[in-house]
Short mmCIF file of C-alpha atoms and ligand atoms in Angstrom, two decimals:
data_model
loop_
_atom_site.label_atom_id
_atom_site.label_comp_id
_atom_site.label_asym_id
_atom_site.label_seq_id
_atom_site.Cartn_x
_atom_site.Cartn_y
_atom_site.Cartn_z
CA MET A 1 0.00 0.00 0.00
CA LEU A 2 0.96 3.61 -0.63
CA ALA A 3 0.09 5.65 2.42
CA GLY A 4 0.65 8.81 4.39
CA GLY A 5 0.11 11.43 1.71
CA HIS A 6 -2.17 12.86 -0.96
CA VAL A 7 -3.87 10.40 -3.27
CA PHE A 8 -6.03 11.81 -6.07
CA THR A 9 -8.51 9.04 -6.88
CA GLY A 10 -10.26 10.40 -9.97
CA ASN A 11 -13.52 9.43 -8.26
CA ARG A 12 -15.71 12.54 -8.01
CA ARG A 13 -17.46 11.27 -4.89
CA ARG A 14 -14.17 11.15 -2.96
CA PRO A 15 -11.39 12.77 -5.03
CA TRP A 16 -8.68 12.91 -2.36
CA VAL A 17 -7.70 10.21 0.14
CA GLU A 18 -4.57 9.30 2.09
CA ALA A 19 -3.80 5.73 1.09
CA VAL A 20 -4.30 3.06 -1.56
CA ALA A 21 -3.69 -0.69 -1.50
CA PHE A 22 -3.35 -2.78 -4.64
CA ASP A 23 -2.06 -6.18 -5.73
CA GLU A 24 -0.34 -7.34 -8.94
CA ARG A 25 -3.39 -6.46 -10.93
CA ALA A 26 -6.07 -4.31 -9.36
CA VAL A 27 -6.79 -1.70 -6.74
CA LEU A 28 -7.99 -3.30 -3.47
CA ALA A 29 -8.85 -0.35 -1.23
CA VAL A 30 -8.64 3.41 -0.89
CA GLY A 31 -9.27 5.65 2.07
CA THR A 32 -7.62 7.10 5.11
CA ASP A 33 -4.40 5.55 6.39
CA GLY A 34 -6.45 3.98 9.16
CA GLU A 35 -9.10 2.52 6.85
CA VAL A 36 -6.68 0.98 4.37
CA GLY A 37 -4.22 -0.13 7.07
CA ALA A 38 -6.99 -1.92 8.96
CA ALA A 39 -8.22 -3.68 5.81
CA PHE A 40 -4.72 -4.84 4.81
CA PRO A 41 -2.64 -4.99 8.00
CA ASN A 42 0.08 -7.15 6.42
CA ALA A 43 0.57 -5.08 3.25
CA GLU A 44 4.02 -3.63 2.58
CA ARG A 45 3.76 0.10 3.27
CA ILE A 46 5.44 2.71 1.08
CA ASP A 47 5.31 6.23 2.44
CA ILE A 48 4.09 8.84 -0.06
CA GLY A 49 5.70 11.61 1.96
CA ARG A 50 5.76 14.87 0.04
CA GLY A 51 4.69 13.16 -3.15
CA THR A 52 1.25 12.81 -4.75
CA VAL A 53 -0.36 9.61 -6.00
CA VAL A 54 -2.52 9.91 -9.11
CA PRO A 55 -4.16 7.47 -11.53
CA GLY A 56 -1.89 6.63 -14.47
CA PHE A 57 -2.41 9.50 -16.90
CA ILE A 58 -4.32 8.79 -20.11
CA ASP A 59 -3.33 10.62 -23.28
CA ALA A 60 -6.43 10.41 -25.46
CA HIS A 61 -4.81 12.12 -28.46
CA ASN A 62 -1.17 11.33 -29.09
CA HIS A 63 0.75 10.27 -32.18
CA PHE A 64 2.51 7.43 -30.41
CA LEU A 65 4.59 5.94 -33.21
CA ALA A 66 5.42 9.37 -34.66
CA THR A 67 6.63 10.37 -31.19
CA GLY A 68 8.96 7.38 -31.18
CA GLU A 69 10.23 8.35 -34.63
CA SER A 70 10.78 11.95 -33.58
CA LEU A 71 12.68 10.82 -30.47
CA GLY A 72 15.00 8.90 -32.81
CA SER A 73 15.34 11.64 -35.48
CA VAL A 74 16.98 15.03 -35.89
CA ASP A 75 15.36 17.44 -33.44
CA VAL A 76 14.53 20.83 -34.98
CA ARG A 77 12.01 22.01 -32.42
CA PHE A 78 11.96 25.50 -31.03
CA PRO A 79 14.02 26.73 -29.18
CA THR A 80 16.77 24.34 -30.39
CA VAL A 81 16.06 25.71 -33.87
CA GLY A 82 14.78 29.28 -33.91
CA SER A 83 15.71 30.54 -37.39
CA THR A 84 16.28 29.42 -40.96
CA ALA A 85 20.04 29.64 -40.34
CA ASP A 86 19.72 27.34 -37.30
CA LEU A 87 17.73 24.88 -39.38
CA VAL A 88 20.35 24.79 -42.11
CA GLY A 89 23.09 24.35 -39.52
CA VAL A 90 21.39 21.42 -37.79
CA ILE A 91 20.65 19.63 -41.10
CA ALA A 92 24.23 20.25 -42.32
CA ASN A 93 25.49 18.67 -39.09
CA ALA A 94 23.26 15.64 -39.54
CA ALA A 95 24.50 15.31 -43.15
CA MET A 96 28.08 14.95 -41.93
CA SER A 97 27.21 11.83 -39.96
CA THR A 98 24.79 10.35 -42.54
CA PRO A 99 26.06 8.29 -45.50
CA PRO A 100 25.37 10.08 -48.84
CA GLY A 101 22.09 8.97 -50.39
CA GLU A 102 20.49 8.06 -47.05
CA PRO A 103 17.48 10.18 -46.13
CA ILE A 104 17.68 12.74 -43.31
CA ARG A 105 14.47 13.11 -41.33
CA ALA A 106 13.93 15.94 -38.90
CA PHE A 107 10.92 16.68 -36.71
CA GLY A 108 9.34 19.78 -35.32
CA PHE A 109 10.22 22.92 -37.32
CA ASP A 110 8.06 25.92 -36.53
CA HIS A 111 8.64 28.71 -39.04
CA ALA A 112 6.15 31.01 -37.32
CA LYS A 113 9.12 31.68 -35.03
CA TYR A 114 11.56 32.40 -37.88
CA GLU A 115 12.28 35.67 -39.66
CA ARG A 116 11.03 34.09 -42.92
CA ILE A 117 9.69 30.82 -44.24
CA PRO A 118 12.54 28.42 -45.11
CA THR A 119 12.71 26.91 -48.60
CA ARG A 120 14.28 23.96 -50.35
CA TRP A 121 17.10 26.27 -51.45
CA ASP A 122 17.96 26.78 -47.80
CA LEU A 123 18.02 23.03 -47.24
CA ASP A 124 20.14 22.62 -50.40
CA GLN A 125 22.81 24.68 -48.64
CA ALA A 126 22.92 21.99 -45.94
CA THR A 127 23.18 19.07 -48.36
CA THR A 128 22.58 18.13 -51.98
CA GLU A 129 23.61 14.52 -51.38
CA HIS A 130 20.85 13.43 -49.01
CA PRO A 131 17.11 13.60 -49.54
CA VAL A 132 15.89 15.79 -46.66
CA LEU A 133 12.44 15.74 -45.03
CA VAL A 134 11.72 18.26 -42.31
CA TYR A 135 8.35 17.80 -40.62
CA HIS A 136 6.45 20.81 -39.38
CA VAL A 137 5.68 20.73 -35.65
CA SER A 138 1.96 20.39 -36.48
CA GLY A 139 2.57 17.18 -38.46
CA HIS A 140 0.47 18.75 -41.24
CA HIS A 141 3.29 20.09 -43.40
CA VAL A 142 6.70 19.01 -44.59
CA LEU A 143 9.64 20.90 -46.08
CA VAL A 144 11.90 18.99 -48.48
CA ASN A 145 15.09 19.75 -50.39
CA SER A 146 15.54 19.83 -54.17
CA LEU A 147 17.02 16.34 -54.33
CA LEU A 148 13.94 14.86 -52.71
CA LEU A 149 11.57 16.68 -55.11
CA GLU A 150 13.68 15.38 -58.00
CA GLN A 151 13.68 11.81 -56.68
CA ARG A 152 9.92 11.92 -56.15
CA GLY A 153 9.39 13.42 -59.62
CA VAL A 154 7.43 16.46 -58.47
CA PRO A 155 7.88 19.29 -61.05
CA ASP A 156 7.06 22.99 -60.66
CA ASP A 157 3.83 22.54 -62.58
CA ALA A 158 2.59 19.72 -60.33
CA VAL A 159 -1.11 20.09 -59.52
CA ASP A 160 -2.20 20.76 -55.92
CA PRO A 161 -4.13 17.74 -54.64
CA PRO A 162 -7.55 18.19 -52.96
CA GLY A 163 -7.06 19.21 -49.32
CA GLY A 164 -3.46 20.29 -49.84
CA GLY A 165 -1.14 22.85 -51.39
CA LEU A 166 2.38 23.07 -52.80
CA VAL A 167 3.84 26.43 -51.87
CA ARG A 168 5.37 28.34 -54.81
CA ASP A 169 7.55 31.43 -55.07
CA GLU A 170 6.73 34.49 -57.20
CA HIS A 171 8.20 32.75 -60.27
CA GLY A 172 5.93 29.74 -59.80
CA ARG A 173 8.71 27.46 -58.59
CA LEU A 174 8.04 25.00 -55.78
CA THR A 175 9.64 26.17 -52.53
CA GLY A 176 9.67 22.64 -51.10
CA LEU A 177 6.98 23.40 -48.49
CA CYS A 178 4.04 21.02 -48.86
CA LEU A 179 0.84 21.69 -46.94
CA ASP A 180 -1.63 19.12 -45.59
CA ALA A 181 -2.67 16.56 -48.23
CA ALA A 182 0.18 17.67 -50.56
CA MET A 183 2.59 15.90 -48.22
CA SER A 184 1.66 12.63 -49.91
CA LEU A 185 3.30 13.85 -53.16
CA VAL A 186 6.75 14.06 -51.62
CA LEU A 187 6.87 11.47 -48.87
CA PRO A 188 7.90 7.89 -49.53
CA VAL A 189 4.61 6.91 -47.95
CA ALA A 190 3.80 3.40 -46.80
CA VAL A 191 0.05 3.80 -47.25
CA ASP A 192 -2.26 5.80 -49.47
CA VAL A 193 -4.62 7.87 -47.31
CA GLY A 194 -5.96 10.01 -50.17
CA ASN A 195 -7.14 13.29 -48.70
CA HIS A 196 -8.37 11.66 -45.49
CA GLY A 197 -5.62 13.40 -43.51
CA PRO A 198 -2.01 14.52 -43.50
CA ASN A 199 0.18 11.65 -44.63
CA PHE A 200 3.17 11.24 -42.32
CA HIS A 201 3.09 7.47 -42.66
CA THR A 202 6.49 7.03 -44.27
CA GLU A 203 8.06 3.77 -45.31
CA ALA A 204 10.30 2.07 -42.77
CA PRO A 205 11.09 -1.53 -41.92
CA ILE A 206 8.71 -2.93 -39.30
CA GLU A 207 11.61 -3.72 -36.94
CA GLU A 208 12.47 -0.04 -36.91
CA LEU A 209 8.86 0.87 -36.17
CA VAL A 210 8.74 -1.56 -33.25
CA ASP A 211 11.91 0.08 -31.90
CA ASP A 212 10.18 3.46 -32.22
CA VAL A 213 7.10 2.17 -30.38
CA GLU A 214 9.16 0.80 -27.53
CA ARG A 215 11.27 3.98 -27.29
CA ALA A 216 8.20 6.20 -27.06
CA GLY A 217 6.37 3.83 -24.72
CA ARG A 218 9.21 3.87 -22.22
CA ALA A 219 9.34 7.66 -22.37
CA PHE A 220 5.58 7.74 -21.71
CA LEU A 221 5.90 5.55 -18.60
CA ALA A 222 8.65 7.83 -17.30
CA ALA A 223 6.29 10.79 -17.75
CA GLY A 224 3.44 9.06 -15.88
CA LEU A 225 1.37 7.98 -18.89
CA THR A 226 0.00 4.45 -18.69
CA THR A 227 -2.55 4.63 -21.53
CA VAL A 228 -2.03 6.32 -24.88
CA CYS A 229 -4.47 6.68 -27.78
CA ASP A 230 -2.92 7.09 -31.22
CA ALA A 231 -5.19 9.54 -33.00
CA GLN A 232 -4.28 8.54 -36.57
CA VAL A 233 -3.61 4.90 -37.29
CA THR A 234 -3.09 3.20 -40.63
CA ALA A 235 -2.04 -0.37 -41.42
CA ARG A 236 1.51 0.77 -40.78
CA GLU A 237 0.94 1.81 -37.16
CA LEU A 238 -1.44 -1.02 -36.29
CA ALA A 239 1.05 -3.59 -37.56
CA ALA A 240 3.80 -2.01 -35.47
CA TYR A 241 1.67 -1.93 -32.29
CA HIS A 242 0.50 -5.49 -32.86
CA ARG A 243 4.02 -6.76 -33.46
CA ALA A 244 5.27 -4.86 -30.41
CA ALA A 245 2.46 -6.21 -28.20
CA ARG A 246 3.15 -9.81 -29.23
CA ALA A 247 6.85 -9.36 -28.48
CA ASP A 248 6.02 -7.80 -25.08
CA ARG A 249 7.53 -4.52 -26.31
CA LEU A 250 4.41 -2.33 -26.06
CA PRO A 251 5.07 -0.55 -22.74
CA VAL A 252 1.70 1.23 -22.31
CA ARG A 253 -1.96 0.41 -22.89
CA THR A 254 -2.56 1.49 -26.46
CA ILE A 255 -5.73 2.47 -28.27
CA ALA A 256 -5.64 2.87 -32.04
CA MET A 257 -7.92 5.27 -33.91
CA PRO A 258 -8.05 4.04 -37.51
CA LEU A 259 -7.98 6.85 -40.07
CA SER A 260 -11.20 7.14 -42.09
CA HIS A 261 -9.70 5.85 -45.36
CA GLN A 262 -10.02 2.34 -43.89
CA ILE A 263 -13.78 2.39 -43.32
CA ASP A 264 -14.49 -0.06 -46.15
CA ALA A 265 -11.84 -2.49 -44.98
CA TYR A 266 -13.15 -2.50 -41.41
CA GLU A 267 -16.72 -2.90 -42.62
CA GLU A 268 -15.63 -5.89 -44.67
CA VAL A 269 -14.25 -7.69 -41.61
CA GLY A 270 -17.14 -6.59 -39.42
CA LEU A 271 -15.28 -4.30 -37.01
CA ALA A 272 -16.40 -0.89 -35.81
CA GLY A 273 -14.03 -0.12 -32.94
CA GLY A 274 -14.28 -1.22 -29.33
CA PHE A 275 -12.19 -4.32 -30.02
CA GLY A 276 -9.02 -5.68 -28.41
CA ASP A 277 -7.59 -6.46 -25.01
CA GLU A 278 -6.11 -4.61 -22.05
CA ARG A 279 -2.88 -3.82 -23.93
CA LEU A 280 -4.00 -3.02 -27.48
CA ARG A 281 -7.42 -1.92 -28.67
CA ILE A 282 -9.15 -0.36 -31.64
CA GLY A 283 -11.10 2.74 -30.63
CA ALA A 284 -12.81 5.56 -32.52
CA MET A 285 -12.45 6.25 -36.23
CA LYS A 286 -10.52 9.43 -37.05
CA PHE A 287 -11.74 12.03 -39.52
CA TYR A 288 -10.35 15.40 -40.56
CA ALA A 289 -12.44 18.52 -41.12
CA ASP A 290 -10.05 21.47 -41.45
CA GLY A 291 -6.30 22.04 -41.38
CA SER A 292 -3.89 22.97 -38.63
CA LEU A 293 -4.14 25.87 -36.19
CA ILE A 294 -0.40 26.12 -35.69
CA GLY A 295 0.27 25.52 -39.38
CA GLY A 296 -2.12 28.28 -40.49
CA THR A 297 -4.71 26.11 -42.31
CA ALA A 298 -7.50 25.99 -39.70
CA ALA A 299 -10.87 27.17 -41.09
CA PHE A 300 -12.20 30.23 -39.25
CA SER A 301 -15.31 32.20 -40.23
CA GLU A 302 -12.99 35.20 -40.61
CA PRO A 303 -9.50 34.54 -42.01
CA TYR A 304 -6.65 35.03 -39.56
CA GLY A 305 -3.13 36.38 -39.79
CA ALA A 306 -1.94 40.00 -39.68
CA HIS A 307 -3.24 40.44 -43.25
CA GLY A 308 -5.94 37.80 -43.17
CA GLU A 309 -3.61 35.53 -45.12
CA PHE A 310 -4.73 32.35 -43.40
CA GLU A 311 -8.04 31.50 -45.03
CA GLY A 312 -8.05 27.92 -43.86
CA SER A 313 -8.75 24.77 -45.81
CA MET A 314 -11.13 21.87 -45.48
CA TYR A 315 -10.35 18.25 -46.25
CA TRP A 316 -13.98 17.66 -47.29
CA ASN A 317 -17.00 19.67 -48.30
CA GLU A 318 -20.16 19.68 -46.22
CA ALA A 319 -21.96 16.95 -48.13
CA GLU A 320 -18.96 14.66 -47.98
CA LEU A 321 -18.61 15.07 -44.22
CA ARG A 322 -22.31 14.45 -43.71
CA GLY A 323 -22.10 11.27 -45.73
CA MET A 324 -19.02 9.99 -43.92
CA PHE A 325 -20.31 10.71 -40.40
CA ALA A 326 -23.72 9.19 -41.16
CA ARG A 327 -22.07 6.04 -42.43
CA ALA A 328 -19.58 5.71 -39.57
CA HIS A 329 -22.28 6.41 -36.98
CA SER A 330 -24.68 3.86 -38.44
CA LEU A 331 -21.92 1.24 -38.65
CA GLY A 332 -21.42 1.70 -34.90
CA TRP A 333 -18.16 3.66 -34.91
CA GLN A 334 -17.34 6.30 -32.35
CA VAL A 335 -16.30 9.28 -34.48
CA GLY A 336 -13.25 11.41 -33.62
CA VAL A 337 -13.00 14.47 -35.86
CA HIS A 338 -10.14 16.92 -36.12
CA VAL A 339 -11.76 20.35 -36.05
CA GLN A 340 -10.11 23.67 -35.21
CA GLY A 341 -11.74 26.85 -36.55
CA ASP A 342 -15.35 27.96 -35.99
CA ARG A 343 -16.18 27.65 -39.71
CA ALA A 344 -15.12 24.02 -39.67
CA MET A 345 -16.90 23.50 -36.32
CA GLN A 346 -20.22 24.67 -37.77
CA ILE A 347 -19.99 22.17 -40.61
CA VAL A 348 -18.93 19.37 -38.27
CA LEU A 349 -21.72 20.02 -35.76
CA ASP A 350 -24.36 20.12 -38.49
CA ALA A 351 -23.06 16.87 -39.97
CA LEU A 352 -22.77 15.08 -36.61
CA GLU A 353 -26.19 16.28 -35.51
CA ALA A 354 -27.73 14.87 -38.68
CA ALA A 355 -26.01 11.52 -38.11
CA ILE A 356 -26.97 11.35 -34.42
CA THR A 357 -30.61 12.38 -34.77
CA GLY A 358 -30.93 9.98 -37.72
CA SER A 359 -30.21 7.03 -35.39
CA PRO A 360 -29.78 7.98 -31.72
CA ARG A 361 -27.48 5.85 -29.53
CA GLU A 362 -24.74 6.33 -26.97
CA HIS A 363 -21.90 7.54 -29.19
CA ARG A 364 -19.42 9.76 -27.27
CA HIS A 365 -18.30 11.24 -30.59
CA ARG A 366 -15.12 13.24 -30.08
CA LEU A 367 -14.10 16.69 -31.29
CA GLU A 368 -10.31 16.59 -31.56
CA HIS A 369 -8.68 19.95 -30.64
CA ALA A 370 -11.87 22.08 -30.86
CA GLY A 371 -9.65 25.15 -31.02
CA PHE A 372 -12.22 27.90 -31.38
CA PRO A 373 -15.84 26.95 -30.73
CA THR A 374 -18.16 29.95 -30.37
CA PRO A 375 -20.39 30.15 -27.25
CA GLU A 376 -23.35 29.01 -29.35
CA GLN A 377 -21.33 26.07 -30.70
CA ILE A 378 -20.33 25.07 -27.16
CA ARG A 379 -24.03 24.87 -26.24
CA ARG A 380 -24.58 22.56 -29.20
CA ILE A 381 -21.56 20.42 -28.27
CA ALA A 382 -23.08 19.88 -24.83
CA GLU A 383 -26.54 19.19 -26.22
CA LEU A 384 -25.26 16.61 -28.67
CA GLY A 385 -23.24 14.85 -25.95
CA LEU A 386 -19.93 15.34 -27.73
CA VAL A 387 -16.58 15.09 -25.96
CA THR A 388 -13.88 17.70 -26.61
CA VAL A 389 -10.30 16.43 -26.63
CA ASP A 390 -8.18 19.54 -26.03
CA GLN A 391 -4.45 20.35 -26.00
CA PRO A 392 -3.80 23.40 -23.80
CA ARG A 393 -0.03 22.99 -24.26
CA TYR A 394 -0.45 24.68 -27.66
CA LEU A 395 -0.99 27.88 -25.67
CA PHE A 396 2.56 27.65 -24.35
CA ASP A 397 4.26 26.53 -27.56
CA SER A 398 2.45 28.81 -30.00
CA GLY A 399 0.51 31.24 -27.82
CA ASP A 400 2.55 34.26 -28.88
CA GLU A 401 1.89 33.50 -32.56
CA PHE A 402 -1.81 32.95 -31.80
CA ILE A 403 -1.97 36.44 -30.25
CA ASP A 404 -0.24 37.92 -33.32
CA ARG A 405 -2.39 36.05 -35.80
CA LEU A 406 -5.79 36.04 -34.10
CA GLY A 407 -5.77 39.24 -32.05
CA ASP A 408 -8.62 39.29 -29.52
CA ARG A 409 -9.89 35.95 -30.78
CA ALA A 410 -6.80 34.30 -29.27
CA GLN A 411 -8.29 34.87 -25.80
CA ARG A 412 -11.10 32.47 -26.64
CA LEU A 413 -8.91 29.66 -27.98
CA ILE A 414 -9.41 26.31 -26.26
CA PRO A 415 -12.22 27.65 -24.02
CA LEU A 416 -12.07 24.91 -21.39
CA ARG A 417 -13.96 26.82 -18.71
CA ASP A 418 -16.89 27.60 -21.00
CA GLU A 419 -17.01 23.97 -22.11
CA LEU A 420 -17.10 22.64 -18.54
CA ASP A 421 -19.69 25.20 -17.51
CA ALA A 422 -21.88 24.11 -20.42
CA GLY A 423 -21.67 20.50 -19.23
CA VAL A 424 -19.28 19.20 -21.89
CA VAL A 425 -16.98 16.30 -20.96
CA VAL A 426 -13.56 17.93 -21.41
CA VAL A 427 -10.52 15.74 -21.98
CA LEU A 428 -6.93 16.95 -21.80
CA SER A 429 -4.31 15.42 -24.07
CA SER A 430 -0.98 16.26 -25.64
CA ASP A 431 -1.10 15.71 -29.43
CA SER A 432 2.53 14.58 -29.06
CA ASP A 433 4.78 14.86 -30.98
CA VAL A 434 3.15 18.18 -31.93
CA ALA A 435 3.52 19.18 -28.27
CA SER A 436 5.12 17.70 -25.16
CA TYR A 437 3.63 14.35 -24.10
CA ARG A 438 4.38 15.09 -20.42
CA PRO A 439 1.11 15.34 -18.48
CA MET A 440 2.77 17.79 -16.11
CA ASP A 441 3.31 20.17 -19.04
CA THR A 442 -0.31 19.75 -20.15
CA LEU A 443 -1.61 20.36 -16.62
CA SER A 444 0.61 23.39 -16.21
CA SER A 445 -0.78 24.94 -19.39
CA ALA A 446 -4.40 24.09 -18.51
CA LEU A 447 -3.99 25.97 -15.21
CA SER A 448 -1.70 28.83 -16.20
CA ARG A 449 -2.61 29.45 -19.87
CA ARG A 450 0.70 31.19 -20.40
CA SER A 451 2.65 31.48 -23.63
CA ARG A 452 6.37 30.93 -23.92
CA SER A 453 6.97 34.68 -23.42
CA GLY A 454 4.74 34.66 -20.32
CA ALA A 455 1.64 36.30 -21.80
CA THR A 456 -1.64 34.90 -20.46
CA ILE A 457 -4.22 33.75 -23.00
CA GLY A 458 -7.85 33.69 -21.92
CA ILE A 459 -6.97 33.32 -18.24
CA ASP A 460 -10.72 33.22 -17.45
CA GLN A 461 -10.74 29.85 -19.22
CA ALA A 462 -8.15 28.31 -16.85
CA LEU A 463 -8.98 25.06 -15.06
CA THR A 464 -8.47 24.25 -11.40
CA LEU A 465 -6.05 21.47 -10.46
CA ASP A 466 -8.85 18.98 -9.73
CA GLU A 467 -10.65 19.76 -12.98
CA ALA A 468 -7.45 19.26 -14.96
CA LEU A 469 -6.67 15.98 -13.18
CA PHE A 470 -10.16 14.59 -13.91
CA ALA A 471 -9.78 15.64 -17.55
CA HIS A 472 -6.46 13.80 -17.95
CA THR A 473 -7.55 10.63 -16.11
CA ILE A 474 -11.14 9.43 -15.65
CA ASP A 475 -12.69 11.66 -18.30
CA ALA A 476 -10.02 10.62 -20.79
CA ALA A 477 -10.96 7.02 -19.98
CA TYR A 478 -14.60 7.94 -20.70
CA ALA A 479 -13.58 9.25 -24.13
CA LEU A 480 -12.06 5.80 -24.77
CA PHE A 481 -15.07 3.83 -23.37
CA LEU A 482 -12.68 2.43 -20.72
CA GLU A 483 -13.87 4.22 -17.57
CA ASP A 484 -14.99 0.93 -16.03
CA ARG A 485 -11.40 -0.40 -16.05
CA ILE A 486 -8.95 2.51 -15.89
CA GLY A 487 -8.76 6.25 -15.19
CA SER A 488 -9.36 6.22 -11.44
CA ILE A 489 -7.99 4.63 -8.29
CA GLU A 490 -10.98 2.65 -7.06
CA PRO A 491 -11.34 -0.93 -5.84
CA GLY A 492 -11.57 -3.32 -8.79
CA LYS A 493 -9.94 -0.99 -11.31
CA LEU A 494 -6.63 -1.96 -12.89
CA ALA A 495 -3.83 -0.66 -10.67
CA ASP A 496 -2.38 1.95 -13.03
CA VAL A 497 -0.89 4.25 -10.42
CA VAL A 498 1.71 7.02 -10.57
CA VAL A 499 3.66 8.58 -7.71
CA LEU A 500 4.76 12.16 -8.38
CA ASP A 501 7.70 13.64 -6.50
CA ALA A 502 5.89 16.73 -5.18
CA ASP A 503 2.69 17.70 -3.41
CA LEU A 504 0.58 18.85 -6.36
CA THR A 505 -1.71 20.88 -4.15
CA ARG A 506 1.14 23.16 -3.11
CA VAL A 507 2.76 23.87 -6.46
CA ALA A 508 2.06 27.01 -8.52
CA PRO A 509 0.61 26.32 -12.01
CA GLU A 510 3.77 27.53 -13.77
CA GLU A 511 5.90 25.19 -11.65
CA LEU A 512 3.92 22.03 -12.38
CA SER A 513 6.20 21.29 -15.35
CA SER A 514 9.15 20.75 -13.04
CA ILE A 515 7.43 17.88 -11.19
CA GLN A 516 8.94 14.49 -11.96
CA VAL A 517 7.53 10.99 -11.78
CA ARG A 518 8.92 8.90 -8.95
CA THR A 519 7.28 5.56 -9.78
CA THR A 520 4.82 4.24 -12.36
CA PHE A 521 2.76 1.07 -11.81
CA LEU A 522 0.90 -0.56 -14.71
CA GLY A 523 -1.67 -3.12 -13.62
CA GLY A 524 0.08 -3.27 -10.25
CA THR A 525 3.53 -3.91 -11.72
CA ARG A 526 6.29 -1.38 -11.15
CA VAL A 527 7.26 -0.43 -14.71
CA TYR A 528 9.20 2.78 -14.07
CA ASP A 529 11.21 3.88 -11.10
CA GLY A 530 12.85 7.27 -11.31
CA ARG A 531 15.23 6.31 -8.55
CA GLY A 532 16.56 3.44 -10.62
CA ALA A 533 15.42 0.69 -8.24
ZN1 ZN B 601 -3.11 15.02 -33.69
#
């Protein structure tokens, strides 16, 4: 038993207790030290001391495999890379240690923080002997060098695919920056996803992918995550998770959200989510409505940017979305739809409402990101029983750009308070590797709503500590239809339990990020110990 400290249970009837007892599988008892000690007098006692015990965190929207790839690739995130010159320098460095002809992959560039948008000619200064792929931090765009365009046979007069764009200079030449669905033209992709979403599913041997899964999974355990939902899964990811699980190399409970291009295939085998075991499951089906908030392609009713240059783009028109949601809903799928701007939200809500009222059932359809719902839209979200899966960490990473690009509207981004007040089930998640997967970073941003420069963004929308904890544990389990097994520390639940090294109730919101995980238990087994035991 863990005793003598603060235990957050995730159970709204009794959120804080002093002690918890569990065995090699499940939670046995929670309560005061006296209650739990009396029930299990012979249990080994570990003193919580100044720590805090919480349910294993659940990341309901995370790009698990991509996170593993990014952890094993060239890191070009801000602030490591803060300018075009930095980017060129880092890629040139990588080229020196990469055999000529081998691809160089880098993750996380964020040109909103640069003095200008980098081009393939910049990358060509770093190397002309390696094909170079630099992923945008949003995962929605990629920048490539001239050699890669040549190898992929993409000429200046290539046609923009539906749902995507190839950026050109004033002479009509490709700059190497490919937006949204146009990524599929330049990537050596393993699967064809059409314009169902951004295609970051690049070819790699399955052994490498299993390594990536294990690498990310171990990092998740060290951060206190015990369950992770991959929000965009193709045959490539599912095969890697399945292979990893069979080899006992899948460190966390994993839920896969198949991307919508696979709806026919799943219908053919008779599956509509909600299938699997305690380690690997198939969950909701993932759809895309508009583009990326950080990447500048989210669809707002009024364009954003200092000159209104970001008009936003949709992956589908209204009729197409209606048709897809109606079909997925009637097949029995839980729908998870990427939706950022209020223009996209209106279309999504209309389409989901039509599907739901056409055949009512418990659905828990998910709005992924829900960056800018209007007050009226929030009322509809509550009425329709939709779950919002939000990523407040964006406010830290890109908050200063949001203020520049959206002006006053930035204050109403990710309006968590309004959503809770309206009765919406709010779920916190990371969207890793777009943002940090560390729950302590997510919690810090949900409470402080501060940008990197320290500006507050919609501080009236900040959550309390308890609200944020519920949203990253039991309510995240609800979004995955798993609240009967995980997400809280209650007798009978799987003993996914994390010990943090500080008293959460005494730490200022901005300082939450510095809290480390002491120990992580998965199903009662100690799977991470920060003290190396
Ligand atoms: Zn995502």
